[in-house]
C-alpha cells in the first residue's frame, strides 16, 4: 500500500506494512511506532530508540558520533568552589550518582583540603616542606620519633608529660647519692629530711636556702643534787656546789660532747653509770672553790640496751 503526501494517516490497529516494514499510528495516544506495533513514546523506533515529545527525553540503547554539543555529559571541565566529592568507589556498575556517595573522600577547592575518614598507606608517606602537622587525636609512631638537630619537642599550652623508660635522656636527675666521709649512705634518693636545728626557706626558682644552727650551749647550775645534761646540745657548762651528780638524757650515737665544770665553793662531783672511763676508773675531780675541770665524751650507745658514754677528764685548770 502506497502512502502519498496528501494522505491522512488514520488509526491502523494492525499497522501499515511497506515492503516488510511496519508503521503503527496510534491516534488515541498520539504515538507513532516504526518497526513496532506498540509504540510507548511519541516516536519509537524498534525497541531501542524512544522519543518522549512532551518531556524532551530521548532514550536509546547506545549513542554514537559527535557528542560535543551535549551538556552535562562530562565532555568539559568547569571550575567550581566549595566541597566536591572525589569519587573513589568499589562499585563496578550503576550510576555516577550512586558512585559519588560510595566514598568518604572529598576535595574542597576553597580551602585546598583533601578530607577522608581513614587513610591507610602501605608504603612510605613523605612530607615535603611541611611546616605543621595538626592531629586532633593521638599520633602513634611505632618505630619512634626523631627530631632534627637543634630542634625540640614542647607544648604550646599545658606541660608535656612523658611516659615510659627515660634512662636514655640526658640532664634528667632521677635521684642522688649521699655519702658520709666517702661512704655511701643511700642512692637514688629524691628527698632529704633535715633534723631539728635546720631551717629551710620555701623553694623559689628551684632554690631553697638551708640554715643549720650552730651547736647549742647548755649551761647547768646547781647547788647540789642531780644535774641532767640534754644531749641535743654539744657543749655544756655546770656550776657545781656541794654534792653534784651528772647524768644525761637523749643523745645520738657517734655525737661528741664537752662538759665544763666550775666549782662554786667546796664541791664534790660524781657521774651516773652511763659514763665509762678508761680502765673503769672514775676520775676524782678537784673539790676546791674555783677549780675548773673539762670532761669530754662520745655517745657509744643509746636505747633499750642502755646508754654508754665513752668519757675522759682533764682536771684542775685553776
C-alpha positions as YAML, in Angstrom:
chain: A
units: angstrom
residues:
- id: 1
  name: UNK
  ca: [0.00, 0.00, 0.00]
- id: 2
  name: UNK
  ca: [1.50, 3.33, -1.08]
- id: 3
  name: UNK
  ca: [1.02, 6.48, 1.03]
- id: 4
  name: UNK
  ca: [1.18, 9.89, -0.67]
- id: 5
  name: UNK
  ca: [1.93, 13.26, 0.94]
- id: 6
  name: UNK
  ca: [-1.71, 14.05, 0.65]
- id: 7
  name: UNK
  ca: [-2.82, 11.01, 2.52]
- id: 8
  name: UNK
  ca: [-4.16, 11.43, 6.07]
- id: 9
  name: UNK
  ca: [-3.00, 8.65, 8.31]
- id: 10
  name: UNK
  ca: [-5.78, 7.04, 10.24]
- id: 11
  name: UNK
  ca: [-5.59, 4.78, 13.25]
- id: 12
  name: UNK
  ca: [-4.44, 1.47, 11.90]
- id: 13
  name: UNK
  ca: [-4.77, -1.17, 14.56]
- id: 14
  name: UNK
  ca: [-2.75, -3.73, 12.62]
- id: 15
  name: UNK
  ca: [-0.21, -1.25, 11.29]
- id: 16
  name: UNK
  ca: [0.84, -0.39, 7.77]
- id: 17
  name: UNK
  ca: [3.30, -2.72, 6.13]
- id: 18
  name: UNK
  ca: [5.56, -1.23, 3.42]
- id: 19
  name: UNK
  ca: [7.88, -3.71, 1.78]
- id: 20
  name: UNK
  ca: [8.22, -5.66, 5.05]
- id: 21
  name: UNK
  ca: [8.43, -2.58, 7.33]
- id: 22
  name: UNK
  ca: [5.83, -1.78, 10.00]
- id: 23
  name: UNK
  ca: [4.47, 1.70, 10.77]
- id: 24
  name: UNK
  ca: [1.98, 1.88, 13.65]
- id: 25
  name: UNK
  ca: [-0.16, 5.02, 14.06]
- id: 26
  name: UNK
  ca: [-1.82, 5.39, 17.50]
- id: 27
  name: UNK
  ca: [-4.07, 8.46, 17.22]
- id: 28
  name: UNK
  ca: [-5.62, 7.89, 20.65]
- id: 29
  name: UNK
  ca: [-2.29, 8.27, 22.41]
- id: 30
  name: UNK
  ca: [-0.66, 10.42, 19.70]
- id: 31
  name: UNK
  ca: [2.15, 7.90, 19.12]
- id: 32
  name: UNK
  ca: [3.97, 6.63, 16.06]
- id: 33
  name: UNK
  ca: [5.84, 3.35, 16.00]
- id: 34
  name: UNK
  ca: [8.37, 2.31, 13.36]
- id: 35
  name: UNK
  ca: [9.26, -1.35, 13.46]
- id: 36
  name: UNK
  ca: [6.88, -1.92, 16.33]
- id: 37
  name: UNK
  ca: [3.12, -2.25, 16.66]
- id: 38
  name: UNK
  ca: [3.07, -1.00, 20.24]
- id: 39
  name: UNK
  ca: [4.85, 2.38, 20.49]
- id: 40
  name: UNK
  ca: [5.48, 3.57, 24.08]
- id: 41
  name: UNK
  ca: [6.57, 7.11, 23.29]
- id: 42
  name: UNK
  ca: [5.73, 9.93, 20.91]
- id: 43
  name: UNK
  ca: [8.08, 8.22, 18.43]
- id: 44
  name: UNK
  ca: [9.50, 4.75, 18.92]
- id: 45
  name: UNK
  ca: [11.87, 3.06, 16.50]
- id: 46
  name: UNK
  ca: [12.08, -0.65, 17.12]
- id: 47
  name: UNK
  ca: [12.76, -1.47, 20.77]
- id: 48
  name: UNK
  ca: [15.95, 0.62, 21.16]
- id: 49
  name: UNK
  ca: [15.03, 4.27, 20.49]
- id: 50
  name: UNK
  ca: [12.17, 6.22, 22.09]
- id: 51
  name: UNK
  ca: [11.44, 9.95, 21.90]
- id: 52
  name: UNK
  ca: [9.20, 11.45, 24.54]
- id: 53
  name: UNK
  ca: [7.98, 14.66, 22.95]
- id: 54
  name: UNK
  ca: [6.47, 16.49, 25.90]
- id: 55
  name: UNK
  ca: [9.44, 15.96, 28.24]
- id: 56
  name: UNK
  ca: [12.17, 16.29, 25.64]
- id: 57
  name: UNK
  ca: [13.74, 12.96, 26.58]
- id: 58
  name: UNK
  ca: [15.41, 10.72, 24.02]
- id: 59
  name: UNK
  ca: [16.11, 7.18, 25.19]
- id: 60
  name: UNK
  ca: [18.38, 4.83, 23.27]
- id: 61
  name: UNK
  ca: [20.35, 1.70, 23.94]
- id: 62
  name: UNK
  ca: [23.57, 3.41, 22.80]
- id: 63
  name: UNK
  ca: [24.64, 6.76, 21.31]
- id: 64
  name: UNK
  ca: [27.27, 7.13, 18.60]
- id: 65
  name: UNK
  ca: [29.00, 10.02, 16.87]
- id: 66
  name: UNK
  ca: [29.98, 13.55, 17.96]
- id: 67
  name: UNK
  ca: [28.70, 14.42, 21.44]
- id: 68
  name: UNK
  ca: [30.43, 17.79, 21.77]
- id: 69
  name: UNK
  ca: [27.12, 19.57, 21.60]
- id: 70
  name: UNK
  ca: [25.76, 17.72, 24.59]
- id: 71
  name: UNK
  ca: [25.77, 19.40, 28.03]
- id: 72
  name: UNK
  ca: [26.18, 17.64, 31.38]
- id: 73
  name: UNK
  ca: [27.84, 14.66, 29.74]
- id: 74
  name: UNK
  ca: [31.29, 15.31, 31.26]
- id: 75
  name: UNK
  ca: [32.83, 16.33, 27.97]
- id: 76
  name: UNK
  ca: [34.24, 19.55, 29.50]
- id: 77
  name: UNK
  ca: [35.64, 20.51, 32.91]
- id: 78
  name: UNK
  ca: [34.41, 23.60, 34.68]
- id: 79
  name: UNK
  ca: [35.93, 25.33, 37.73]
- id: 80
  name: UNK
  ca: [33.92, 25.16, 40.91]
- id: 81
  name: UNK
  ca: [34.30, 26.28, 44.51]
- id: 82
  name: UNK
  ca: [33.48, 24.71, 47.84]
- id: 83
  name: UNK
  ca: [33.39, 21.00, 48.55]
- id: 84
  name: UNK
  ca: [33.30, 18.49, 45.69]
- id: 85
  name: UNK
  ca: [33.32, 14.75, 46.01]
- id: 86
  name: UNK
  ca: [36.29, 12.87, 44.64]
- id: 87
  name: UNK
  ca: [34.77, 9.59, 43.53]
- id: 88
  name: UNK
  ca: [36.69, 6.57, 44.77]
- id: 89
  name: UNK
  ca: [34.23, 3.73, 44.60]
- id: 90
  name: UNK
  ca: [34.03, -0.02, 44.97]
- id: 91
  name: UNK
  ca: [31.06, -0.11, 42.61]
- id: 92
  name: UNK
  ca: [31.54, -1.89, 39.28]
- id: 93
  name: UNK
  ca: [28.15, -0.93, 37.89]
- id: 94
  name: UNK
  ca: [25.36, 1.56, 38.45]
- id: 95
  name: UNK
  ca: [25.20, 5.33, 38.09]
- id: 96
  name: UNK
  ca: [27.70, 8.09, 38.85]
- id: 97
  name: UNK
  ca: [25.26, 9.43, 41.44]
- id: 98
  name: UNK
  ca: [25.44, 6.19, 43.39]
- id: 99
  name: UNK
  ca: [29.20, 6.01, 42.96]
- id: 100
  name: UNK
  ca: [29.62, 9.58, 44.23]
- id: 101
  name: UNK
  ca: [28.03, 8.66, 47.54]
- id: 102
  name: UNK
  ca: [30.03, 5.45, 47.96]
- id: 103
  name: UNK
  ca: [33.19, 7.06, 49.40]
- id: 104
  name: UNK
  ca: [34.19, 9.48, 52.13]
- id: 105
  name: UNK
  ca: [36.98, 11.24, 50.25]
- id: 106
  name: UNK
  ca: [36.22, 14.87, 49.39]
- id: 107
  name: UNK
  ca: [38.18, 17.79, 47.97]
- id: 108
  name: UNK
  ca: [37.49, 21.40, 48.94]
- id: 109
  name: UNK
  ca: [38.93, 23.76, 46.34]
- id: 110
  name: UNK
  ca: [38.25, 26.80, 48.52]
- id: 111
  name: UNK
  ca: [40.46, 25.62, 51.39]
- id: 112
  name: UNK
  ca: [42.64, 23.27, 49.31]
- id: 113
  name: UNK
  ca: [41.77, 20.45, 51.71]
- id: 114
  name: UNK
  ca: [41.52, 16.75, 50.94]
- id: 115
  name: UNK
  ca: [39.41, 15.03, 53.62]
- id: 116
  name: UNK
  ca: [38.91, 11.36, 54.43]
- id: 117
  name: UNK
  ca: [37.73, 9.39, 57.45]
- id: 118
  name: UNK
  ca: [40.66, 6.94, 57.36]
- id: 119
  name: UNK
  ca: [43.81, 6.83, 55.26]
- id: 120
  name: UNK
  ca: [45.96, 3.68, 55.08]
- id: 121
  name: UNK
  ca: [49.36, 3.80, 53.34]
- id: 122
  name: UNK
  ca: [51.26, 0.55, 52.92]
- id: 123
  name: UNK
  ca: [54.48, 2.20, 51.77]
- id: 124
  name: UNK
  ca: [56.26, 5.39, 52.87]
- id: 125
  name: UNK
  ca: [54.47, 8.71, 53.29]
- id: 126
  name: UNK
  ca: [56.91, 11.55, 52.61]
- id: 127
  name: UNK
  ca: [56.15, 15.15, 53.58]
- id: 128
  name: UNK
  ca: [57.96, 17.86, 51.64]
- id: 129
  name: UNK
  ca: [58.26, 21.33, 53.22]
- id: 130
  name: UNK
  ca: [55.57, 20.66, 55.81]
- id: 131
  name: UNK
  ca: [55.52, 23.37, 58.47]
- id: 132
  name: UNK
  ca: [52.92, 21.94, 60.83]
- id: 133
  name: UNK
  ca: [51.17, 18.61, 61.33]
- id: 134
  name: UNK
  ca: [47.93, 19.11, 63.27]
- id: 135
  name: UNK
  ca: [46.43, 16.00, 64.83]
- id: 136
  name: UNK
  ca: [43.23, 16.12, 66.87]
- id: 137
  name: UNK
  ca: [43.86, 12.68, 68.37]
- id: 138
  name: UNK
  ca: [46.93, 10.67, 69.33]
- id: 139
  name: UNK
  ca: [49.87, 10.26, 66.94]
- id: 140
  name: UNK
  ca: [51.36, 6.76, 67.12]
- id: 141
  name: UNK
  ca: [54.89, 6.24, 65.81]
- id: 142
  name: UNK
  ca: [55.72, 2.53, 66.03]
- id: 143
  name: UNK
  ca: [59.42, 2.91, 65.24]
- id: 144
  name: UNK
  ca: [60.00, 6.14, 67.20]
- id: 145
  name: UNK
  ca: [60.16, 9.86, 66.52]
- id: 146
  name: UNK
  ca: [63.39, 11.59, 65.54]
- id: 147
  name: UNK
  ca: [63.79, 15.35, 65.83]
- id: 148
  name: UNK
  ca: [66.29, 17.24, 63.73]
- id: 149
  name: UNK
  ca: [69.48, 18.65, 65.26]
- id: 150
  name: UNK
  ca: [68.90, 21.78, 67.30]
- id: 151
  name: UNK
  ca: [65.15, 21.22, 67.42]
- id: 152
  name: UNK
  ca: [62.97, 20.45, 70.44]
- id: 153
  name: UNK
  ca: [59.67, 18.90, 71.50]
- id: 154
  name: UNK
  ca: [57.44, 21.15, 73.56]
- id: 155
  name: UNK
  ca: [53.91, 22.25, 74.27]
- id: 156
  name: UNK
  ca: [52.07, 25.42, 73.32]
- id: 157
  name: UNK
  ca: [49.90, 25.12, 76.42]
- id: 158
  name: UNK
  ca: [49.96, 22.72, 79.35]
- id: 159
  name: UNK
  ca: [53.12, 20.92, 80.43]
- id: 160
  name: UNK
  ca: [54.36, 18.00, 78.34]
- id: 161
  name: UNK
  ca: [54.03, 14.62, 80.08]
- id: 162
  name: UNK
  ca: [56.48, 11.83, 79.26]
- id: 163
  name: UNK
  ca: [55.81, 8.13, 79.83]
- id: 164
  name: UNK
  ca: [57.97, 5.02, 79.82]
- id: 165
  name: UNK
  ca: [61.72, 4.49, 80.16]
- id: 166
  name: UNK
  ca: [63.70, 7.72, 80.45]
- id: 167
  name: UNK
  ca: [67.11, 6.11, 81.05]
- id: 168
  name: UNK
  ca: [68.46, 7.44, 77.74]
- id: 169
  name: UNK
  ca: [67.58, 11.06, 78.49]
- id: 170
  name: UNK
  ca: [70.39, 13.49, 79.28]
- id: 171
  name: UNK
  ca: [70.22, 16.08, 82.05]
- id: 172
  name: UNK
  ca: [67.47, 14.29, 83.97]
- id: 173
  name: UNK
  ca: [68.27, 13.59, 87.63]
- id: 174
  name: UNK
  ca: [66.32, 10.60, 88.90]
- id: 175
  name: UNK
  ca: [67.99, 10.55, 92.31]
- id: 176
  name: UNK
  ca: [71.16, 11.44, 94.18]
- id: 177
  name: UNK
  ca: [73.63, 9.55, 96.35]
- id: 178
  name: UNK
  ca: [74.51, 10.73, 99.84]
- id: 179
  name: UNK
  ca: [77.92, 9.97, 101.32]
- id: 180
  name: UNK
  ca: [79.38, 10.38, 104.76]
- id: 181
  name: UNK
  ca: [83.18, 10.55, 104.90]
- id: 182
  name: UNK
  ca: [83.31, 8.94, 101.45]
- id: 183
  name: UNK
  ca: [80.95, 6.06, 102.30]
- id: 184
  name: UNK
  ca: [77.55, 5.85, 100.67]
- id: 185
  name: UNK
  ca: [74.54, 6.07, 102.99]
- id: 186
  name: UNK
  ca: [71.90, 5.92, 100.23]
- id: 187
  name: UNK
  ca: [71.40, 6.04, 96.44]
- id: 188
  name: UNK
  ca: [68.57, 7.11, 94.11]
- id: 189
  name: UNK
  ca: [67.34, 9.46, 96.81]
- id: 190
  name: UNK
  ca: [64.75, 12.06, 95.84]
- id: 191
  name: UNK
  ca: [64.26, 13.75, 99.21]
- id: 192
  name: UNK
  ca: [66.48, 14.87, 102.08]
- id: 193
  name: UNK
  ca: [64.97, 15.28, 105.53]
- id: 194
  name: UNK
  ca: [66.82, 17.66, 107.86]
- id: 195
  name: UNK
  ca: [66.52, 17.07, 111.58]
- id: 196
  name: UNK
  ca: [65.59, 19.80, 114.03]
- id: 197
  name: UNK
  ca: [68.02, 22.66, 114.10]
- id: 198
  name: UNK
  ca: [67.92, 23.23, 110.33]
- id: 199
  name: UNK
  ca: [65.75, 25.94, 108.76]
- id: 200
  name: UNK
  ca: [64.74, 25.76, 105.07]
- id: 201
  name: UNK
  ca: [63.23, 28.56, 103.03]
- id: 202
  name: UNK
  ca: [60.37, 27.93, 100.63]
- id: 203
  name: UNK
  ca: [61.75, 26.97, 97.22]
- id: 204
  name: UNK
  ca: [61.83, 29.72, 94.60]
- id: 205
  name: UNK
  ca: [63.27, 29.32, 91.15]
- id: 206
  name: UNK
  ca: [64.38, 25.81, 92.10]
- id: 207
  name: UNK
  ca: [66.46, 27.06, 95.05]
- id: 208
  name: UNK
  ca: [65.90, 26.62, 98.79]
- id: 209
  name: UNK
  ca: [68.29, 28.03, 101.38]
- id: 210
  name: UNK
  ca: [69.24, 25.77, 104.30]
- id: 211
  name: UNK
  ca: [70.40, 27.31, 107.58]
- id: 212
  name: UNK
  ca: [71.86, 24.94, 110.14]
- id: 213
  name: UNK
  ca: [72.13, 26.39, 113.63]
- id: 214
  name: UNK
  ca: [75.48, 26.21, 115.40]
- id: 215
  name: UNK
  ca: [75.87, 23.68, 118.18]
- id: 216
  name: UNK
  ca: [73.85, 24.70, 121.19]
- id: 217
  name: UNK
  ca: [75.38, 25.70, 124.56]
- id: 218
  name: UNK
  ca: [73.80, 24.08, 127.60]
- id: 219
  name: UNK
  ca: [74.55, 25.71, 130.91]
- id: 220
  name: UNK
  ca: [73.64, 23.85, 134.05]
- id: 221
  name: UNK
  ca: [73.86, 25.44, 137.54]
- id: 222
  name: UNK
  ca: [73.22, 23.51, 140.70]
- id: 223
  name: UNK
  ca: [73.71, 23.82, 144.42]
- id: 224
  name: UNK
  ca: [73.78, 20.09, 144.73]
- id: 225
  name: UNK
  ca: [71.78, 17.14, 143.62]
- id: 226
  name: UNK
  ca: [71.29, 15.57, 140.19]
- id: 227
  name: UNK
  ca: [72.19, 17.53, 137.01]
- id: 228
  name: UNK
  ca: [70.82, 16.05, 133.73]
- id: 229
  name: UNK
  ca: [72.58, 17.11, 130.52]
- id: 230
  name: UNK
  ca: [70.38, 17.49, 127.44]
- id: 231
  name: UNK
  ca: [72.42, 15.89, 124.65]
- id: 232
  name: UNK
  ca: [70.70, 17.84, 121.90]
- id: 233
  name: UNK
  ca: [73.48, 20.38, 122.62]
- id: 234
  name: UNK
  ca: [77.17, 19.61, 122.13]
- id: 235
  name: UNK
  ca: [78.71, 21.84, 124.82]
- id: 236
  name: UNK
  ca: [77.65, 22.06, 128.45]
- id: 237
  name: UNK
  ca: [78.67, 24.13, 131.48]
- id: 238
  name: UNK
  ca: [77.93, 23.17, 135.06]
- id: 239
  name: UNK
  ca: [78.44, 25.34, 138.12]
- id: 240
  name: UNK
  ca: [78.85, 22.79, 140.89]
- id: 241
  name: UNK
  ca: [78.09, 23.45, 144.55]
- id: 242
  name: UNK
  ca: [78.05, 20.83, 147.26]
- id: 243
  name: UNK
  ca: [77.45, 17.26, 146.12]
- id: 244
  name: UNK
  ca: [76.66, 17.15, 142.39]
- id: 245
  name: UNK
  ca: [75.91, 14.05, 140.28]
- id: 246
  name: UNK
  ca: [75.92, 14.34, 136.47]
- id: 247
  name: UNK
  ca: [73.73, 12.21, 134.15]
- id: 248
  name: UNK
  ca: [72.33, 12.65, 130.62]
- id: 249
  name: UNK
  ca: [69.14, 12.29, 128.54]
- id: 250
  name: UNK
  ca: [68.76, 11.65, 124.83]
- id: 251
  name: UNK
  ca: [71.77, 11.51, 122.58]
- id: 252
  name: UNK
  ca: [72.73, 10.19, 119.16]
- id: 253
  name: UNK
  ca: [75.33, 7.51, 118.61]
- id: 254
  name: UNK
  ca: [78.61, 8.98, 117.44]
- id: 255
  name: UNK
  ca: [77.98, 12.51, 118.74]
- id: 256
  name: UNK
  ca: [80.76, 14.13, 120.77]
- id: 257
  name: UNK
  ca: [80.20, 16.42, 123.77]
- id: 258
  name: UNK
  ca: [82.21, 18.56, 126.19]
- id: 259
  name: UNK
  ca: [81.31, 19.46, 129.76]
- id: 260
  name: UNK
  ca: [82.97, 22.39, 131.60]
- id: 261
  name: UNK
  ca: [82.67, 22.04, 135.36]
- id: 262
  name: UNK
  ca: [83.35, 25.07, 137.54]
- id: 263
  name: UNK
  ca: [83.27, 24.73, 141.33]
- id: 264
  name: UNK
  ca: [81.48, 27.40, 143.33]
- id: 265
  name: UNK
  ca: [82.66, 26.74, 146.83]
- id: 266
  name: UNK
  ca: [83.63, 23.30, 148.00]
- id: 267
  name: UNK
  ca: [82.07, 20.78, 145.58]
- id: 268
  name: UNK
  ca: [82.15, 17.04, 145.11]
- id: 269
  name: UNK
  ca: [81.25, 15.89, 141.58]
- id: 270
  name: UNK
  ca: [80.22, 12.35, 140.62]
- id: 271
  name: UNK
  ca: [78.82, 10.62, 137.50]
- id: 272
  name: UNK
  ca: [75.99, 8.25, 136.64]
- id: 273
  name: UNK
  ca: [76.69, 4.74, 135.38]
- id: 274
  name: UNK
  ca: [76.22, 5.98, 131.78]
- id: 275
  name: UNK
  ca: [79.77, 7.34, 131.89]
- id: 276
  name: UNK
  ca: [82.52, 4.83, 131.13]
- id: 277
  name: UNK
  ca: [86.11, 5.90, 131.82]
- id: 278
  name: UNK
  ca: [89.39, 4.26, 130.75]
- id: 279
  name: UNK
  ca: [90.22, 1.14, 132.76]
- id: 280
  name: UNK
  ca: [86.87, 1.52, 134.51]
- id: 281
  name: UNK
  ca: [88.30, 4.10, 136.89]
- id: 282
  name: UNK
  ca: [86.14, 7.12, 137.55]
- id: 283
  name: UNK
  ca: [88.34, 10.22, 137.96]
- id: 284
  name: UNK
  ca: [88.28, 12.24, 141.15]
- id: 285
  name: UNK
  ca: [87.60, 15.86, 140.33]
- id: 286
  name: UNK
  ca: [89.12, 18.66, 142.46]
- id: 287
  name: UNK
  ca: [86.84, 19.93, 145.21]
- id: 288
  name: UNK
  ca: [88.40, 23.33, 145.84]
- id: 289
  name: UNK
  ca: [86.49, 26.54, 145.22]
- id: 290
  name: UNK
  ca: [87.13, 27.89, 141.71]
- id: 291
  name: UNK
  ca: [88.57, 24.63, 140.37]
- id: 292
  name: UNK
  ca: [87.81, 24.02, 136.68]
- id: 293
  name: UNK
  ca: [87.63, 20.60, 135.04]
- id: 294
  name: UNK
  ca: [86.91, 19.54, 131.44]
- id: 295
  name: UNK
  ca: [85.03, 16.37, 130.62]
- id: 296
  name: UNK
  ca: [84.80, 15.04, 127.03]
- id: 297
  name: UNK
  ca: [82.72, 12.07, 125.89]
- id: 298
  name: UNK
  ca: [81.33, 10.37, 122.78]
- id: 299
  name: UNK
  ca: [77.98, 8.61, 122.70]
- id: 300
  name: UNK
  ca: [78.70, 4.92, 122.07]
- id: 301
  name: UNK
  ca: [75.19, 3.57, 122.51]
- id: 302
  name: UNK
  ca: [71.66, 4.69, 123.29]
- id: 303
  name: UNK
  ca: [68.35, 2.87, 123.57]
- id: 304
  name: UNK
  ca: [66.88, -0.05, 125.45]
- id: 305
  name: UNK
  ca: [70.27, -1.71, 125.97]
- id: 306
  name: UNK
  ca: [71.39, 1.29, 127.99]
- id: 307
  name: UNK
  ca: [73.27, 4.47, 127.22]
- id: 308
  name: UNK
  ca: [77.06, 4.28, 127.05]
- id: 309
  name: UNK
  ca: [79.26, 7.39, 127.06]
- id: 310
  name: UNK
  ca: [82.99, 6.91, 126.44]
- id: 311
  name: UNK
  ca: [84.47, 9.68, 128.60]
- id: 312
  name: UNK
  ca: [87.77, 11.22, 129.53]
- id: 313
  name: UNK
  ca: [88.58, 14.04, 132.02]
- id: 314
  name: UNK
  ca: [91.13, 16.85, 132.21]
- id: 315
  name: UNK
  ca: [91.36, 18.04, 135.79]
- id: 316
  name: UNK
  ca: [92.13, 21.18, 137.77]
- id: 317
  name: UNK
  ca: [92.61, 24.04, 135.32]
- id: 318
  name: UNK
  ca: [92.64, 26.51, 138.25]
...
